[in-house]
Coordinates of C-alpha atoms and ligand atoms in Angstrom, one line a residue:
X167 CA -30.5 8.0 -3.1
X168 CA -29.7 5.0 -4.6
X169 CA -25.4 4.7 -5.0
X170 CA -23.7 3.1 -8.0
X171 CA -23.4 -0.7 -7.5
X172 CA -19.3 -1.2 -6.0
X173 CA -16.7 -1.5 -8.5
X174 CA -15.5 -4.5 -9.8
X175 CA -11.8 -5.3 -8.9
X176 CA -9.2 -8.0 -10.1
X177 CA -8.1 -9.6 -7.4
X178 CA -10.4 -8.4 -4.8
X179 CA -14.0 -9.5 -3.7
X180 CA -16.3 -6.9 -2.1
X181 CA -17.9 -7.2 1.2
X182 CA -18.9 -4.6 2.6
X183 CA -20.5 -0.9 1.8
X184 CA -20.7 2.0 4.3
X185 CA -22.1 5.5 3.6
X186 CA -18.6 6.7 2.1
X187 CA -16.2 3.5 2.1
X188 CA -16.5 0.0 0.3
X189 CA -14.4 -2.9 2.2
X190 CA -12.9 -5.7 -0.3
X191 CA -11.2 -9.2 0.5
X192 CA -9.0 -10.7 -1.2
X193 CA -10.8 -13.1 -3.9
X194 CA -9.3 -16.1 -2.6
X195 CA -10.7 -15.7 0.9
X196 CA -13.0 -17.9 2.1
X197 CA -16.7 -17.2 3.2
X198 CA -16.1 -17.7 6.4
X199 CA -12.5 -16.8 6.9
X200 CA -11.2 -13.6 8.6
X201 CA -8.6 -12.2 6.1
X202 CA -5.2 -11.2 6.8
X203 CA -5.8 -7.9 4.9
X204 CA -8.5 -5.5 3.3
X205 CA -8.9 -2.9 0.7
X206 CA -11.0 -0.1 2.0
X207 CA -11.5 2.4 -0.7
X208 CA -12.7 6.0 -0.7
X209 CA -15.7 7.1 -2.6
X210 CA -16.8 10.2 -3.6
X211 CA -19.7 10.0 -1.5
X212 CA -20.9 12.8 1.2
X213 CA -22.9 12.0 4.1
X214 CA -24.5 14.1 6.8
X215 CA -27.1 13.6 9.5
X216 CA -26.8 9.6 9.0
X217 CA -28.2 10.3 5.0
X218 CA -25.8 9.9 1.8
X219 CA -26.3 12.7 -0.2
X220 CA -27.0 13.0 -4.2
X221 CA -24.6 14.0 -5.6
X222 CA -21.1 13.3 -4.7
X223 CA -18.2 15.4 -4.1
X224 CA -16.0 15.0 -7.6
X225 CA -12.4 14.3 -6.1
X226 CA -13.2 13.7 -2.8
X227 CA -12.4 10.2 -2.1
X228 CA -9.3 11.1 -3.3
X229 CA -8.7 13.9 -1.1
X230 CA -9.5 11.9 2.2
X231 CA -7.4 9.5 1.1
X232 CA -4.1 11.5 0.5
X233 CA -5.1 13.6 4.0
X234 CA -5.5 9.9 5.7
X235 CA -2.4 8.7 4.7
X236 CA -0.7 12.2 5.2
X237 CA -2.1 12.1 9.0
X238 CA -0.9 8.2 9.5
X239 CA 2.2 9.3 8.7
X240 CA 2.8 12.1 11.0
X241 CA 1.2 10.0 14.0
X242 CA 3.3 7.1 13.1
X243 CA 6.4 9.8 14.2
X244 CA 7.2 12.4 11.2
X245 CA 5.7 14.9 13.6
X246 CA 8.1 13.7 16.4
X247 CA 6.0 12.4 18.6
X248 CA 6.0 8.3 19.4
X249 CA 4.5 6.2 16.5
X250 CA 1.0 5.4 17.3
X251 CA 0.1 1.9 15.5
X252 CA -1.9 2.1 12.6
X253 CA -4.0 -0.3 10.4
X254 CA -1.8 0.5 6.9
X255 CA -0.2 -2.8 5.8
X256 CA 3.4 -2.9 5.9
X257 CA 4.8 0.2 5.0
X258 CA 2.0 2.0 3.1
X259 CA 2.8 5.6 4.3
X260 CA 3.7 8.4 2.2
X261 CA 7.0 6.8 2.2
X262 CA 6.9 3.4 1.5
X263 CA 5.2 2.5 -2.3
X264 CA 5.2 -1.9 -1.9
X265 CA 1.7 -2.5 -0.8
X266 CA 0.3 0.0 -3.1
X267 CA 1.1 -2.4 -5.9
X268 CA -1.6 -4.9 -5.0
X269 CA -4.1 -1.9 -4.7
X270 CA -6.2 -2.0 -8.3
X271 CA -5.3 1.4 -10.7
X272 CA -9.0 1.8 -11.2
X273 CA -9.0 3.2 -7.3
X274 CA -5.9 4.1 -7.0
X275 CA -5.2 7.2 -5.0
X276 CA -8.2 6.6 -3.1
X277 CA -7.9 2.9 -1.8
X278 CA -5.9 2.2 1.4
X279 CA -4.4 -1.2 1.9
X280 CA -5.2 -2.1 5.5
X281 CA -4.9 -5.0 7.9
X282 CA -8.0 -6.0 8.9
X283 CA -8.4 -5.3 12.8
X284 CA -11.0 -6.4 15.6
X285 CA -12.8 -3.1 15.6
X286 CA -14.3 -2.2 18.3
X287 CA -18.0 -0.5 18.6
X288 CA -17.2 2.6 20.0
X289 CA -16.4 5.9 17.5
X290 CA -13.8 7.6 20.0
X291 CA -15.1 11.3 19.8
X292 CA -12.6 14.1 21.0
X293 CA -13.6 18.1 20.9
X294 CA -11.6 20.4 21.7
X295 CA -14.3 23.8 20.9
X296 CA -17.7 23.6 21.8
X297 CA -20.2 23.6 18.8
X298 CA -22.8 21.3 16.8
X299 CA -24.3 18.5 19.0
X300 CA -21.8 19.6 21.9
X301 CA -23.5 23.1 21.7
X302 CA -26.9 22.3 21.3
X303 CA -26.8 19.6 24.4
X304 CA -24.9 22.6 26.5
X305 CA -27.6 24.9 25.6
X306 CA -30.6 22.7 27.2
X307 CA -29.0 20.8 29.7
X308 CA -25.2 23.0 30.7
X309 CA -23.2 19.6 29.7
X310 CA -21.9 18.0 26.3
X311 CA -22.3 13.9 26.7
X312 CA -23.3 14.2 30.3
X313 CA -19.9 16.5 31.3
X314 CA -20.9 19.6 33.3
X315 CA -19.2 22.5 31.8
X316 CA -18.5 26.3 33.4
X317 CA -21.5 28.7 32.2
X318 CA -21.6 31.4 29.4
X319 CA -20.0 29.3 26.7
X320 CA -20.9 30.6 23.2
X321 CA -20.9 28.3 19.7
X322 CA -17.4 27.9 18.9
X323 CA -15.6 28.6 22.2
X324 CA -12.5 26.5 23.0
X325 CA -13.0 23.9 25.8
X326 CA -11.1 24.2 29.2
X327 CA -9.6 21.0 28.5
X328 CA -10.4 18.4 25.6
X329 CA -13.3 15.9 26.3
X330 CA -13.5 12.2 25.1
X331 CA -17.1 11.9 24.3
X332 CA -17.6 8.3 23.1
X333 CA -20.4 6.8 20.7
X334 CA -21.5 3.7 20.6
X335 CA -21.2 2.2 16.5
X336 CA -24.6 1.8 15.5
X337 CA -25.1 -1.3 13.2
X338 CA -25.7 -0.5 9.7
X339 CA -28.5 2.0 8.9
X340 CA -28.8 2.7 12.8
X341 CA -27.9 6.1 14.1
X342 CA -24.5 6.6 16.3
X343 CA -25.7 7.5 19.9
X344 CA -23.9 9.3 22.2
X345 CA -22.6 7.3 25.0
X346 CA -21.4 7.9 28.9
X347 CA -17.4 6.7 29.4
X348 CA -19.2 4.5 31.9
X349 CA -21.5 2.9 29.1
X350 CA -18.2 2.4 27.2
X351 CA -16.9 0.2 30.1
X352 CA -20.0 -2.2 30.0
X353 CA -19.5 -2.2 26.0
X354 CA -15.3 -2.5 26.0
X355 CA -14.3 -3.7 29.4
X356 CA -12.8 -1.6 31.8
X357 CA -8.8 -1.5 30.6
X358 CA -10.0 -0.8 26.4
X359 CA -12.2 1.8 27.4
X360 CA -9.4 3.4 29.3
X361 CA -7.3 2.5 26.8
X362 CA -9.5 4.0 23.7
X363 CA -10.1 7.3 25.9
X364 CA -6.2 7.8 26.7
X365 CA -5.1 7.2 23.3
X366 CA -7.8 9.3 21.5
X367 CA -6.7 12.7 23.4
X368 CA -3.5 11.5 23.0
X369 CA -4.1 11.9 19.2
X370 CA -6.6 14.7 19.4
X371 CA -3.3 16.6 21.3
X372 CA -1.2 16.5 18.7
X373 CA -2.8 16.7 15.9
X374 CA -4.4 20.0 17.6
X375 CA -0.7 20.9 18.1
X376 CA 0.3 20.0 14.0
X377 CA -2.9 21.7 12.6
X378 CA -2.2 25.1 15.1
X379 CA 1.4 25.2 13.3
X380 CA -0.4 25.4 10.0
X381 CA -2.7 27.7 10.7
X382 CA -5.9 25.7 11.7
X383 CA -8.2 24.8 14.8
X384 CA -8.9 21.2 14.8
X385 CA -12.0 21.3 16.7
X386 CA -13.1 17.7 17.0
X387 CA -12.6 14.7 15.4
X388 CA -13.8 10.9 15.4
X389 CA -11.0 8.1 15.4
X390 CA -12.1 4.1 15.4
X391 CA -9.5 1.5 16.8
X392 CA -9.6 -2.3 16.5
X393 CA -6.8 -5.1 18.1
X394 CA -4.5 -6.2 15.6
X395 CA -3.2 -9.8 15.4
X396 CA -1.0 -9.7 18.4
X397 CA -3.5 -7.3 20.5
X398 CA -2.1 -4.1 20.0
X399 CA -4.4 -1.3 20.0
X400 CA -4.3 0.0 16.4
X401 CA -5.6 3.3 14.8
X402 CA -7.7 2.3 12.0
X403 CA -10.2 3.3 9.1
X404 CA -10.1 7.3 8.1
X405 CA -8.1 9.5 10.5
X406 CA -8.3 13.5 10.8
X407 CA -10.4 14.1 7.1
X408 CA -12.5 17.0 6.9
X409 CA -14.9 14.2 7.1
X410 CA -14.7 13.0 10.2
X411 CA -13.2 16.4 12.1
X412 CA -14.0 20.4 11.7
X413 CA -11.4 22.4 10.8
X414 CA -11.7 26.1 11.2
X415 CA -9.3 28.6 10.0
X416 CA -7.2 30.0 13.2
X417 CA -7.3 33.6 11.9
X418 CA -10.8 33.8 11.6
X419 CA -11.7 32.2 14.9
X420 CA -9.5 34.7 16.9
X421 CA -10.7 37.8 14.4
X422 CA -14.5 36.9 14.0
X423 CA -17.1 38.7 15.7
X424 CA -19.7 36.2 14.8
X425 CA -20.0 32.0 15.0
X426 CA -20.1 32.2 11.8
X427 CA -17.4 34.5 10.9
X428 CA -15.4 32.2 13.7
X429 CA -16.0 29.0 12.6
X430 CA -14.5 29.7 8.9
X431 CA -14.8 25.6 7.9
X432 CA -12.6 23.6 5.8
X433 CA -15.2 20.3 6.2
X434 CA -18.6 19.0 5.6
X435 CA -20.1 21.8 7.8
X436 CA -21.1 23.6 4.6
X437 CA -23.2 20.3 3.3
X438 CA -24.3 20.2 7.1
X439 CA -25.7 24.1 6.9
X440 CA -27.3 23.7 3.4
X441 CA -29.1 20.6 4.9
X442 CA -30.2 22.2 7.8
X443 CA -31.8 25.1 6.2
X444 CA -33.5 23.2 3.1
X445 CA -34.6 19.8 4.7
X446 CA -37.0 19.4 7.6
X447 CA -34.8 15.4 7.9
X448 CA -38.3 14.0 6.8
X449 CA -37.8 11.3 4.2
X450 CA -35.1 12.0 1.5
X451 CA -32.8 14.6 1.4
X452 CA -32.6 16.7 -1.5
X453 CA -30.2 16.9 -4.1
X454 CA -27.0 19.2 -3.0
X455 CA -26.7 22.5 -5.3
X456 CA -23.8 22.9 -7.8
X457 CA -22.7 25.7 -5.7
X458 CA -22.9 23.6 -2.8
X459 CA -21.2 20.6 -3.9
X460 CA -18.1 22.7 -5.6
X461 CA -17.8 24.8 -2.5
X462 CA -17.2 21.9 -0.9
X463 CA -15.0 20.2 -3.0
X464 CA -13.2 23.8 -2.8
X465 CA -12.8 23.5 0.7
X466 CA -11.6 19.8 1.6
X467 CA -8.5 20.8 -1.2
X468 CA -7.5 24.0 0.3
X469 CA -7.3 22.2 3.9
X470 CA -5.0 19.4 1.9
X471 CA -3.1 22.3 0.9
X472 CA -2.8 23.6 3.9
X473 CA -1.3 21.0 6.1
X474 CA 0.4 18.8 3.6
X475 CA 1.7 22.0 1.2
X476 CA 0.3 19.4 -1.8
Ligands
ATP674 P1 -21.3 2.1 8.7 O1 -20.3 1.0 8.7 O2 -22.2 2.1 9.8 O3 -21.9 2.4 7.3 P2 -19.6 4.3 8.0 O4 -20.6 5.0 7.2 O5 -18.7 5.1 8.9 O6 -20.4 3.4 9.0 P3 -17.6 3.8 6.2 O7 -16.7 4.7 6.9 O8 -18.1 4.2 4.9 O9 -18.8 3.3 7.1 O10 -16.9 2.4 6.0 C1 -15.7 2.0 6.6 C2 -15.9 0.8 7.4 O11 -14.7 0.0 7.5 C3 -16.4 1.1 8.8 O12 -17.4 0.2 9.2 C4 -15.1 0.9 9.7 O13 -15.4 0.5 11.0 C5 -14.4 -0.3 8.9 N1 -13.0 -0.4 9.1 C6 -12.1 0.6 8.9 N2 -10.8 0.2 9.1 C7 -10.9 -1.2 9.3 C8 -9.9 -2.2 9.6 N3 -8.6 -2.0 9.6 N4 -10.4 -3.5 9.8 C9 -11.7 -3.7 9.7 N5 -12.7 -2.8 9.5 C10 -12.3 -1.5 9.3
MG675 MG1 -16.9 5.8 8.8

């Protein structure tokens, strides 16, 4: 599909397009300069199996962007745990209102004011439940990313423990490929691979442990971290969105008698299904259903609802 050319914005110059975010620098940065700080704002754009998808989801930039900043905020310590570091500039958490000044009202609500990091290539993969490309590798070979796992798991069953299963970043229009934790050493160095793994399940952990008090199973999730200024290890772009985790509802999951029944989805997994059963990934996908697309918008609100009561 071809996507609408990026907004213009006062004050702001943009860089950089992924398959859901845009990336802006300040207009007064030079060409060649690293800027202090970026705008990354939140479209309404869906993606799945590397393809954006025609058409959007109405709201949805939105909705990442409130869960984002909702999730930030309870890592940084509102859930009690020690703050993790995060890319939001100053103090742009749910509690704080300064940087979101400089952010433009034509994307506000969906922009995030960020410092811009030193990301590094790797998209730090945690699952807690075995399913998707976890449970379609443990069905041929008995492992998920090269870990050996006990036999007579089913789709959707919870993981004796958690497993960091890293990616390596793919540069733009390249697939992500799944990665050994000894591949992530040659890419990383020894001490940031460590460090990426620890942190990650350190994350995963609780916000397994926030999402179980509101009634969900976070099943997996995807973080990216880059160094800050001063070398600090700093959780950055999206965090915990039904975009870049599965959500299943908890009730369902211990009740259902099915996978499907089990894995009742507040995410993308719906786009994902539709996909799967109406595109043979040959050329372009075709355009997502009405029912589809407002399903899914459906979803990604009620799982804002849910954890953040909004
Ligand atoms: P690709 O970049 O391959 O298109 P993507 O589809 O995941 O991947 P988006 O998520 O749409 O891209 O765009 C967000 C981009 O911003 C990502 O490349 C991400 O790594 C980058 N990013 C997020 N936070 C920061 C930050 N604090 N500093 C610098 N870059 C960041
Ligand atoms: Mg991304």
């Amino acid at each position: 599909m071809t996507t609408a050319p990026p907004l213009e914005l006062p004050g702001w110059r943009h860089v950089y397009s992924g398959k859901v975010r845009d990336l802006y620098v300040p207009a007064d940065t030079a060409a060649d300069a690293t800027p202090a700080h970026l705008l990354v704002v939140a479209s309404d754009r869906v993606s799945a199996f590397d393809h954006v998808l025609s058409p959007g989801i109405p709201g949805k930039g939105e909705l990442l962007t409130t869960l984002s900043l909702w999730w930030f905020d309870q890592l940084a310590g509102a859930d009690g745990g020690r703050a993790i570091p995060n890319h939001l500039a100053a103090d742009h958490t749910l509690r704080g209102d300064d940087p979101v000044s400089l952010i433009p009202d034509a994307v506000r609500g969906r922009a995030m004011l960020v410092r811009s990091l030193d990301m590094q290539p790797i998209e730090c993969v945690v699952r807690g439940y075995l399913t998707g490309s976890g449970w379609a590798e443990y069905q041929a070979e008995g492992t998920v990313c090269g870990i050996r796992l006990p036999e007579g798991l089913n789709d959707g069953d919870r993981l004796p423990e958690p497993l960091y299963t890293p990616a390596f970043k793919a540069p733009m229009g390249e697939h992500d490929e799944n990665i050994t934790f000894e591949r992530s050493v040659e890419l990383v160095g020894a001490e940031t691979a460590a460090a990426l793994r620890d942190l990650s399940l350190e994350i995963y952990r609780r916000a397994a442990a926030t999402a179980e008090a509101h009634g969900l199973i976070l099943a997996d999730t995807k973080f990216e971290f880059g160094f800050d200024d001063a070398g600090v290890l700093t959780l950055a772009d999206e965090v915990l969105t039904s975009d870049s985790s599965r959500y299943w509802d908890a009730e369902a999951w211990r009740t259902g008698t099915t996978p499907a029944e089990r894995m009742a989805s507040f995410d993308k997994q719906i786009v994902r299904n539709w996909l799967a059963q109406n595109w043979d990934k040959q050329g372009e996908p075709p355009a997502l259903p009405d029912e589809i697309v407002e399903r899914t918008r459906e979803r990604y609100a009620t799982l804002l609802g849910l954890l953040t009561g909004a």
